[in-house]
Tab-separated table of C-alpha atoms in Angstrom:
chain	number	residue	atom	x	y	z
G	1	MET	CA	-27.867	-5.684	-10.588
G	2	SER	CA	-25.381	-8.369	-11.605
G	3	LEU	CA	-22.918	-9.682	-9.037
G	4	LYS	CA	-19.378	-8.360	-9.356
G	5	ALA	CA	-16.704	-11.039	-8.999
G	6	LEU	CA	-13.740	-10.088	-6.834
G	7	THR	CA	-10.176	-11.376	-6.594
G	8	ILE	CA	-8.348	-10.428	-3.398
G	9	LEU	CA	-4.565	-10.524	-3.671
G	10	GLY	CA	-3.348	-10.838	-0.092
G	11	SER	CA	-6.632	-11.850	1.507
G	12	THR	CA	-5.205	-12.861	4.894
G	13	GLY	CA	-3.557	-9.489	5.555
G	14	SER	CA	-5.289	-6.573	7.241
G	15	ILE	CA	-6.550	-5.049	3.972
G	16	GLY	CA	-7.770	-8.409	2.714
G	17	VAL	CA	-9.627	-9.149	5.934
G	18	SER	CA	-11.242	-5.698	5.894
G	19	THR	CA	-12.232	-6.189	2.253
G	20	LEU	CA	-13.989	-9.451	3.054
G	21	ASP	CA	-15.790	-7.740	5.925
G	22	VAL	CA	-17.194	-5.116	3.541
G	23	VAL	CA	-18.004	-7.644	0.821
G	24	GLN	CA	-19.908	-9.895	3.208
G	25	ARG	CA	-22.140	-6.940	4.095
G	26	HIS	CA	-23.269	-6.795	0.451
G	27	PRO	CA	-23.930	-10.355	-0.785
G	28	GLU	CA	-26.361	-8.944	-3.347
G	29	ARG	CA	-23.520	-7.024	-5.044
G	30	PHE	CA	-20.331	-9.081	-4.742
G	31	LYS	CA	-19.035	-12.636	-4.928
G	32	VAL	CA	-15.492	-13.797	-4.285
G	33	PHE	CA	-13.760	-15.367	-7.296
G	34	ALA	CA	-10.264	-15.904	-5.869
G	35	LEU	CA	-8.339	-15.448	-2.628
G	36	THR	CA	-4.556	-15.469	-2.314
G	37	ALA	CA	-2.005	-15.645	0.476
G	38	ASN	CA	1.675	-16.333	0.980
G	39	HIS	CA	1.791	-19.119	3.581
G	40	ASN	CA	-1.025	-18.562	6.094
G	41	VAL	CA	-2.861	-21.840	5.572
G	42	GLU	CA	-5.174	-21.606	8.573
G	43	SER	CA	-6.563	-18.169	7.724
G	44	LEU	CA	-6.999	-18.926	4.031
G	45	PHE	CA	-8.700	-22.224	4.881
G	46	GLU	CA	-11.274	-20.401	7.027
G	47	GLN	CA	-11.809	-17.783	4.320
G	48	CYS	CA	-12.384	-20.477	1.704
G	49	LEU	CA	-15.016	-22.136	3.883
G	50	ALA	CA	-16.780	-18.808	4.403
G	51	CYS	CA	-16.605	-17.494	0.813
G	52	GLN	CA	-16.358	-20.622	-1.377
G	53	PRO	CA	-14.121	-18.934	-4.007
G	54	ARG	CA	-13.422	-20.643	-7.321
G	55	TYR	CA	-9.671	-20.480	-6.633
G	56	ALA	CA	-7.316	-20.126	-3.696
G	57	VAL	CA	-3.691	-19.313	-4.492
G	58	MET	CA	-0.739	-19.737	-2.166
G	59	LEU	CA	2.653	-18.395	-3.150
G	60	ASN	CA	4.356	-21.072	-1.056
G	61	GLU	CA	3.931	-24.452	-2.765
G	62	GLN	CA	4.161	-26.536	0.419
G	63	ALA	CA	1.478	-24.348	1.995
G	64	ALA	CA	-0.672	-24.834	-1.125
G	65	GLU	CA	-0.389	-28.628	-0.824
G	66	LEU	CA	-1.395	-28.470	2.826
G	67	LEU	CA	-4.379	-26.218	2.049
G	68	ALA	CA	-5.521	-28.522	-0.755
G	69	ARG	CA	-5.426	-31.535	1.549
G	70	ARG	CA	-7.431	-29.736	4.219
G	71	LEU	CA	-10.069	-28.514	1.754
G	72	LYS	CA	-10.594	-32.071	0.483
G	73	THR	CA	-11.832	-33.044	3.946
G	74	VAL	CA	-14.687	-30.502	3.894
G	75	ASP	CA	-17.476	-29.423	1.568
G	76	CYS	CA	-15.691	-26.714	-0.429
G	77	VAL	CA	-15.603	-26.074	-4.189
G	78	THR	CA	-12.313	-24.192	-4.121
G	79	GLU	CA	-9.413	-25.299	-6.320
G	80	VAL	CA	-5.949	-24.576	-4.919
G	81	LEU	CA	-3.186	-23.151	-7.124
G	82	ALA	CA	0.416	-22.285	-6.252
G	83	GLY	CA	3.156	-19.902	-7.288
G	84	LYS	CA	3.685	-16.475	-8.799
G	85	ALA	CA	2.143	-17.326	-12.177
G	86	ALA	CA	-1.086	-18.378	-10.457
G	87	LEU	CA	-1.345	-14.945	-8.810
G	88	GLU	CA	-1.252	-13.303	-12.226
G	89	GLN	CA	-3.694	-15.905	-13.573
G	90	VAL	CA	-6.451	-15.129	-11.067
G	91	ALA	CA	-5.789	-11.366	-11.279
G	92	ALA	CA	-6.338	-11.382	-15.039
G	93	ALA	CA	-9.007	-14.103	-15.254
G	94	PRO	CA	-11.994	-13.219	-17.485
G	95	GLU	CA	-14.385	-14.256	-14.707
G	96	THR	CA	-13.227	-11.559	-12.290
G	97	ASP	CA	-14.345	-7.919	-12.406
G	98	TYR	CA	-12.550	-6.269	-9.499
G	99	VAL	CA	-9.059	-6.988	-8.144
G	100	MET	CA	-8.008	-5.881	-4.684
G	101	ALA	CA	-4.218	-5.530	-4.941
G	102	ALA	CA	-3.161	-5.855	-1.300
G	103	ILE	CA	0.045	-7.895	-1.431
G	104	VAL	CA	2.683	-5.975	0.516
G	105	GLY	CA	5.862	-4.848	-1.206
G	106	ALA	CA	7.443	-5.597	-4.559
G	107	ALA	CA	5.807	-9.039	-4.633
G	108	GLY	CA	2.512	-7.335	-5.450
G	109	LEU	CA	3.709	-5.620	-8.638
G	110	LEU	CA	3.282	-8.370	-11.237
G	111	PRO	CA	-0.243	-9.531	-10.305
G	112	ALA	CA	-1.438	-5.916	-9.980
G	113	LEU	CA	0.034	-5.128	-13.388
G	114	ALA	CA	-1.623	-8.253	-14.817
G	115	ALA	CA	-4.979	-6.997	-13.549
G	116	ALA	CA	-4.422	-3.591	-15.149
G	117	ARG	CA	-3.439	-5.168	-18.464
G	118	ALA	CA	-6.623	-7.252	-18.320
G	119	GLY	CA	-8.721	-4.093	-18.002
G	120	LYS	CA	-10.003	-4.774	-14.473
G	121	ARG	CA	-11.126	-2.351	-11.803
G	122	VAL	CA	-7.899	-2.387	-9.773
G	123	LEU	CA	-8.309	-1.432	-6.121
G	124	LEU	CA	-4.709	-0.503	-5.396
G	125	ALA	CA	-3.534	-0.971	-1.811
G	126	ASN	CA	-0.005	-1.881	-2.938
G	127	LYS	CA	1.743	1.484	-3.229
G	128	GLU	CA	5.004	-0.215	-4.181
G	129	ALA	CA	3.536	-1.075	-7.596
G	130	LEU	CA	3.530	2.598	-8.578
G	131	VAL	CA	6.765	3.386	-6.745
G	132	MET	CA	8.525	0.723	-8.820
G	133	SER	CA	6.760	1.020	-12.165
G	134	GLY	CA	4.753	4.241	-12.172
G	135	GLN	CA	5.034	5.100	-15.870
G	136	LEU	CA	4.640	1.518	-17.036
G	137	PHE	CA	1.689	0.903	-14.725
G	138	MET	CA	-0.190	4.083	-15.607
G	139	ASP	CA	0.395	3.427	-19.331
G	140	ALA	CA	-1.118	-0.063	-18.880
G	141	VAL	CA	-4.171	1.399	-17.134
G	142	ARG	CA	-4.759	3.848	-19.992
G	143	GLU	CA	-3.993	1.408	-22.804
G	144	HIS	CA	-6.274	-1.342	-21.494
G	145	GLN	CA	-8.982	0.988	-20.127
G	146	ALA	CA	-8.675	-0.351	-16.604
G	147	GLU	CA	-10.136	1.521	-13.649
G	148	LEU	CA	-7.528	2.389	-11.021
G	149	LEU	CA	-8.962	3.319	-7.620
G	150	PRO	CA	-6.656	4.004	-4.657
G	151	ILE	CA	-7.179	2.199	-1.360
G	152	ASP	CA	-4.575	3.914	0.831
G	153	SER	CA	-6.665	6.126	3.081
G	154	GLU	CA	-4.711	9.210	2.013
G	155	HIS	CA	-5.018	8.668	-1.726
G	156	ASN	CA	-8.618	7.601	-1.434
G	157	ALA	CA	-9.289	10.843	0.463
G	158	ILE	CA	-7.606	12.861	-2.290
G	159	PHE	CA	-9.620	10.994	-4.914
G	160	GLN	CA	-12.790	11.976	-3.067
G	161	CYS	CA	-11.725	15.636	-2.809
G	162	LEU	CA	-10.593	16.147	-6.413
G	163	PRO	CA	-12.939	17.431	-9.144
G	164	ALA	CA	-14.944	14.753	-10.923
G	165	GLN	CA	-13.114	15.542	-14.166
G	166	GLY	CA	-9.538	16.764	-14.503
G	167	GLN	CA	-7.841	18.957	-11.927
G	168	GLN	CA	-9.368	22.336	-12.567
G	169	GLY	CA	-8.263	24.835	-9.945
G	170	VAL	CA	-6.155	22.369	-7.934
G	171	GLU	CA	-3.164	24.067	-6.339
G	172	ARG	CA	-1.719	21.516	-3.916
G	173	ILE	CA	-2.246	18.029	-2.566
G	174	LEU	CA	-1.845	17.813	1.210
G	175	LEU	CA	-0.965	14.303	2.400
G	176	THR	CA	-1.565	13.826	6.101
G	177	ALA	CA	0.702	11.696	8.295
G	178	SER	CA	0.121	10.659	11.893
G	179	GLY	CA	3.806	10.961	12.734
G	180	GLY	CA	3.803	7.409	14.068
G	181	PRO	CA	4.922	6.328	17.540
G	182	PHE	CA	8.129	8.416	17.620
G	183	ARG	CA	6.795	11.862	16.710
G	184	GLN	CA	7.787	13.305	20.093
G	185	ARG	CA	10.547	10.930	21.172
G	186	ALA	CA	13.957	12.495	21.805
G	187	LEU	CA	16.141	12.284	18.706
G	188	ALA	CA	18.978	10.786	20.740
G	189	ASP	CA	16.746	7.859	21.717
G	190	LEU	CA	15.716	6.835	18.187
G	191	SER	CA	18.796	4.679	17.648
G	192	THR	CA	17.728	2.401	20.510
G	193	VAL	CA	14.049	1.826	19.658
G	194	THR	CA	12.937	-1.797	19.374
G	195	PRO	CA	10.806	-3.521	16.728
G	196	GLU	CA	8.010	-3.863	19.284
G	197	GLN	CA	7.975	-0.104	19.836
G	198	ALA	CA	8.127	0.633	16.098
G	199	VAL	CA	5.109	-1.527	15.196
G	200	ALA	CA	2.935	-0.028	17.964
G	201	HIS	CA	1.122	2.528	15.803
G	202	PRO	CA	-0.940	4.997	17.854
G	203	ASN	CA	-3.978	5.067	15.516
G	204	TRP	CA	-4.006	2.307	12.910
G	205	SER	CA	-3.934	-1.479	13.116
G	206	MET	CA	-1.527	-2.571	10.358
G	207	GLY	CA	1.012	-5.225	9.437
G	208	GLN	CA	4.586	-5.072	10.742
G	209	LYS	CA	6.229	-3.743	7.588
G	210	ILE	CA	3.846	-0.851	7.009
G	211	SER	CA	3.912	-0.043	10.733
G	212	VAL	CA	7.702	0.364	10.639
G	213	ASP	CA	7.339	2.444	7.466
G	214	SER	CA	4.932	4.681	9.358
G	215	ALA	CA	7.417	5.023	12.212
G	216	THR	CA	10.186	6.142	9.799
G	217	LEU	CA	7.738	8.160	7.660
G	218	MET	CA	8.932	6.148	4.643
G	219	ASN	CA	5.293	5.153	4.228
G	220	LYS	CA	4.516	8.807	3.579
G	221	GLY	CA	7.465	9.109	1.213
G	222	LEU	CA	6.174	6.168	-0.823
G	223	GLU	CA	2.726	7.788	-0.778
G	224	VAL	CA	4.159	11.036	-2.164
G	225	ILE	CA	5.532	9.081	-5.137
G	226	GLU	CA	2.247	7.181	-5.513
G	227	ALA	CA	0.229	10.416	-5.397
G	228	SER	CA	2.416	11.977	-8.066
G	229	TRP	CA	1.642	9.097	-10.445
G	230	LEU	CA	-2.012	8.637	-9.523
G	231	PHE	CA	-2.952	12.276	-9.853
G	232	ALA	CA	-0.373	13.420	-12.436
G	233	THR	CA	0.951	15.973	-9.952
G	234	PRO	CA	4.555	17.238	-9.729
G	235	LEU	CA	6.469	16.862	-6.462
G	236	GLU	CA	6.484	20.569	-5.691
G	237	ARG	CA	2.687	20.508	-5.441
G	238	ILE	CA	2.563	17.620	-2.929
G	239	GLU	CA	3.033	18.552	0.710
G	240	VAL	CA	3.161	16.310	3.775
G	241	VAL	CA	1.335	17.533	6.888
G	242	VAL	CA	1.732	15.762	10.236
G	243	HIS	CA	-1.732	15.354	11.754
G	244	PRO	CA	-1.532	13.209	14.923
G	245	GLN	CA	-5.255	12.458	15.231
G	246	SER	CA	-5.503	10.714	11.819
G	247	THR	CA	-9.011	12.146	11.478
G	248	ILE	CA	-8.355	14.107	8.291
G	249	HIS	CA	-7.051	11.545	5.836
G	250	SER	CA	-5.817	14.082	3.288
G	251	MET	CA	-6.743	17.397	1.681
G	252	VAL	CA	-6.783	19.199	-1.644
G	253	ALA	CA	-6.068	22.940	-1.776
G	254	TYR	CA	-7.593	25.001	-4.594
G	255	THR	CA	-6.539	28.235	-6.243
G	256	ASP	CA	-9.539	30.131	-4.817
G	257	GLY	CA	-8.332	29.505	-1.253
G	258	SER	CA	-10.629	26.543	-0.572
G	259	VAL	CA	-9.251	23.399	1.073
G	260	LEU	CA	-11.373	20.261	0.807
G	261	ALA	CA	-10.712	17.517	3.359
G	262	GLN	CA	-12.009	13.986	3.838
G	263	LEU	CA	-12.547	13.052	7.482
G	264	GLY	CA	-13.409	9.773	9.148
G	265	ASN	CA	-12.429	7.276	11.796
G	266	PRO	CA	-9.114	5.488	11.103
G	267	ASP	CA	-10.657	2.341	9.613
G	268	MET	CA	-9.631	0.959	6.225
G	269	ARG	CA	-13.138	-0.295	5.520
G	270	THR	CA	-14.115	3.267	4.557
G	271	PRO	CA	-11.780	3.590	1.532
G	272	ILE	CA	-12.372	-0.057	0.633
G	273	ALA	CA	-16.140	0.423	0.557
G	274	TYR	CA	-15.764	3.644	-1.429
G	275	ALA	CA	-13.657	1.918	-4.091
G	276	LEU	CA	-15.884	-1.157	-4.255
G	277	GLY	CA	-19.058	0.901	-4.673
G	278	TRP	CA	-17.737	3.863	-6.688
G	279	PRO	CA	-19.414	6.017	-7.899
G	280	GLU	CA	-21.972	4.945	-5.294
G	281	ARG	CA	-21.319	4.837	-1.552
G	282	LEU	CA	-21.782	1.597	0.380
G	283	GLU	CA	-22.314	0.887	4.058
G	284	SER	CA	-18.930	-0.156	5.415
G	285	GLY	CA	-19.495	-1.077	9.042
G	286	VAL	CA	-17.391	1.894	10.195
G	287	ALA	CA	-18.769	3.887	13.130
G	288	ALA	CA	-19.827	7.476	12.465
G	289	LEU	CA	-17.202	10.098	13.275
G	290	ASP	CA	-17.888	11.825	16.593
G	291	LEU	CA	-16.410	15.311	16.214
G	292	PHE	CA	-17.089	16.135	19.839
G	293	LYS	CA	-15.006	13.147	20.881
G	294	VAL	CA	-12.206	14.127	18.491
G	295	ALA	CA	-12.414	17.661	19.943
G	296	ARG	CA	-9.292	19.031	18.242
G	297	LEU	CA	-7.265	18.756	15.051
G	298	ASP	CA	-3.519	19.467	15.198
G	299	PHE	CA	-1.084	20.037	12.340
G	300	GLU	CA	2.717	20.147	12.230
G	301	GLN	CA	5.449	20.311	9.640
G	302	PRO	CA	7.406	17.036	9.432
G	303	ASP	CA	10.753	17.091	11.247
G	304	LEU	CA	13.197	15.986	8.557
G	305	GLN	CA	15.926	15.261	11.110
G	306	ARG	CA	13.605	12.839	12.841
G	307	PHE	CA	12.265	11.455	9.561
G	308	PRO	CA	15.142	11.390	7.009
G	309	CYS	CA	13.313	8.795	4.893
G	310	LEU	CA	10.834	11.428	3.718
G	311	PRO	CA	13.369	13.650	1.891
G	312	LEU	CA	14.983	10.501	0.477
G	313	ALA	CA	11.671	9.652	-1.203
G	314	TYR	CA	11.379	13.139	-2.709
G	315	GLU	CA	14.980	12.878	-3.942
G	316	ALA	CA	14.385	9.454	-5.471
G	317	HIS	CA	11.276	10.527	-7.389
G	318	ALA	CA	13.060	13.628	-8.683
G	319	ARG	CA	15.865	11.399	-10.012
G	320	GLY	CA	13.509	8.961	-11.706
G	321	GLY	CA	12.237	5.399	-11.618
G	322	PHE	CA	15.585	3.639	-11.191
G	323	ALA	CA	16.103	5.535	-7.932
G	324	THR	CA	12.575	4.880	-6.646
G	325	ILE	CA	13.017	1.148	-7.323
G	326	ALA	CA	16.272	1.265	-5.335
G	327	LEU	CA	14.544	3.228	-2.564
G	328	ASN	CA	11.765	0.659	-2.257
G	329	ALA	CA	14.023	-2.402	-2.471
G	330	ALA	CA	16.486	-1.040	0.084
G	331	ASN	CA	13.665	-0.114	2.421
G	332	GLU	CA	12.118	-3.597	2.268
G	333	ILE	CA	15.459	-5.254	3.066
G	334	ALA	CA	16.231	-2.712	5.798
G	335	VAL	CA	12.863	-3.039	7.521
G	336	GLN	CA	13.070	-6.837	7.529
G	337	ALA	CA	16.596	-6.675	8.991
G	338	PHE	CA	15.408	-4.251	11.676
G	339	LEU	CA	12.458	-6.500	12.570
G	340	GLU	CA	14.916	-9.402	12.860
G	341	ARG	CA	17.197	-7.230	15.074
G	342	ARG	CA	20.079	-7.374	12.578
G	343	MET	CA	20.331	-3.572	12.370
G	344	GLY	CA	19.155	-0.496	14.232
G	345	PHE	CA	16.175	1.730	13.543
G	346	MET	CA	18.242	4.711	12.380
G	347	ASP	CA	20.304	2.426	10.122
G	348	ILE	CA	17.244	2.167	7.871
G	349	PRO	CA	17.657	5.599	6.200
G	350	ARG	CA	21.449	5.178	6.059
G	351	LEU	CA	21.138	1.937	4.114
G	352	ILE	CA	18.533	3.416	1.760
G	353	SER	CA	20.656	6.485	1.048
G	354	ASP	CA	23.752	4.420	0.243
G	355	VAL	CA	21.889	2.010	-2.064
G	356	MET	CA	20.102	4.852	-3.870
G	357	LYS	CA	23.476	6.330	-4.799
G	358	LEU	CA	24.157	3.236	-6.917
G	359	ALA	CA	21.016	3.665	-9.053
G	360	ASP	CA	21.019	5.346	-12.456
G	361	THR	CA	19.151	8.562	-13.138
G	362	GLY	CA	16.057	8.161	-15.335
G	363	THR	CA	13.050	5.885	-15.540
G	364	PRO	CA	12.921	2.335	-16.959
G	365	VAL	CA	10.287	1.663	-19.598
G	366	HIS	CA	10.578	-2.133	-19.733
G	367	LEU	CA	9.441	-4.533	-17.019
G	368	GLU	CA	12.693	-6.491	-17.312
G	369	ASP	CA	14.716	-3.383	-16.403
G	370	ILE	CA	12.492	-2.774	-13.371
G	371	ILE	CA	13.023	-6.327	-12.146
G	372	ILE	CA	16.787	-6.134	-12.693
G	373	GLN	CA	17.096	-2.851	-10.770
G	374	ASP	CA	15.033	-4.319	-7.939
G	375	GLU	CA	17.251	-7.407	-7.734
G	376	VAL	CA	20.479	-5.372	-7.895
G	377	SER	CA	19.287	-3.029	-5.151
G	378	ARG	CA	18.233	-5.915	-2.904
G	379	SER	CA	21.614	-7.559	-3.348
G	380	ALA	CA	23.407	-4.294	-2.529
G	381	SER	CA	21.228	-3.834	0.547
G	382	SER	CA	22.019	-7.329	1.811
G	383	SER	CA	25.739	-6.703	1.242
G	384	TRP	CA	25.504	-3.420	3.176
G	385	ILE	CA	24.134	-5.285	6.186
G	386	LYS	CA	26.544	-8.211	5.895
G	387	ASN	CA	29.628	-6.009	5.443
G	388	ASN	CA	28.801	-3.696	8.338
G	389	ARG	CA	27.481	-0.675	6.442
G	390	LYS	CA	29.916	-0.810	3.537
G	391	LEU	CA	29.247	-1.253	-0.173
């Protein structure tokens, strides 16, 4: 068996770290070709020493210079590159076979798209890539015969539960959501929640942005859009189910009354290992699920008053790609402002709704139009915050 070379986009984040954990359990199957990060020099330095990749890429040029200087003082073969173009370079490099696309937010779109256009196996943990450019991205996958495997635990679960070929007999996709830390908090108290409370997810260990998205249920809204593109499924056949235990990661309902579910402990190494080894299954380091310890499985309908971001995502996808780009851009700006205490938690859906109203109906087919809509929506979002909720 020949070694598969892997590029990890966003290697110092939680998904990147989990990916390296799985890869290091299988040195006979995988080698690391490139690692990338934004500005976390210390973590990327340690990863380079451990994995000896051909390239390390830092988006921040000053951080790249610092990393290069540090690597020169040790025995390491890694060459340091910097900037956005370098991310696309290592994602599309002929020497790499698999690309883990784990850069958070819109910043991950271009390198993930470069990997798809280069015909790689793309392990997609960056849901924003499909939210922003679903049609363009899926067309690139088909045209260049790339393999697109989902890493989000929900989409990976659906992938495991769908038929091997096509969607024969599939009636509905059931996306599970934990409900986050505010599932039972009084509605009147939501306006006063703090960033520290919002990032304290009850089940998963994640980065700040995705943790806030889980608290607003925007994460699930983005996943609805992603699922629609990944599995060619219309919105009316995708249902969100609140499942506080996060034991069932998602389900597929069939026309004969069957419902297939994928269960497991809430650990991202499971979907990562599945995508790395597919169609085989690899040991991931995840503990076996103890059903007696879980003891019960609860299900609820999402409270749309508590989670207004979820219907906004459905509305945006129904309107088309311009609206989903606006949704994603506004959400990224809003979450960052909330984390920096420049706006309240319940201002997040208000900002998103107002910025979405400015977007055209329809779906862009050119990358330039996607980038322009993203920039316009970010500018409008910043103005909304600066001008005290006015556009």
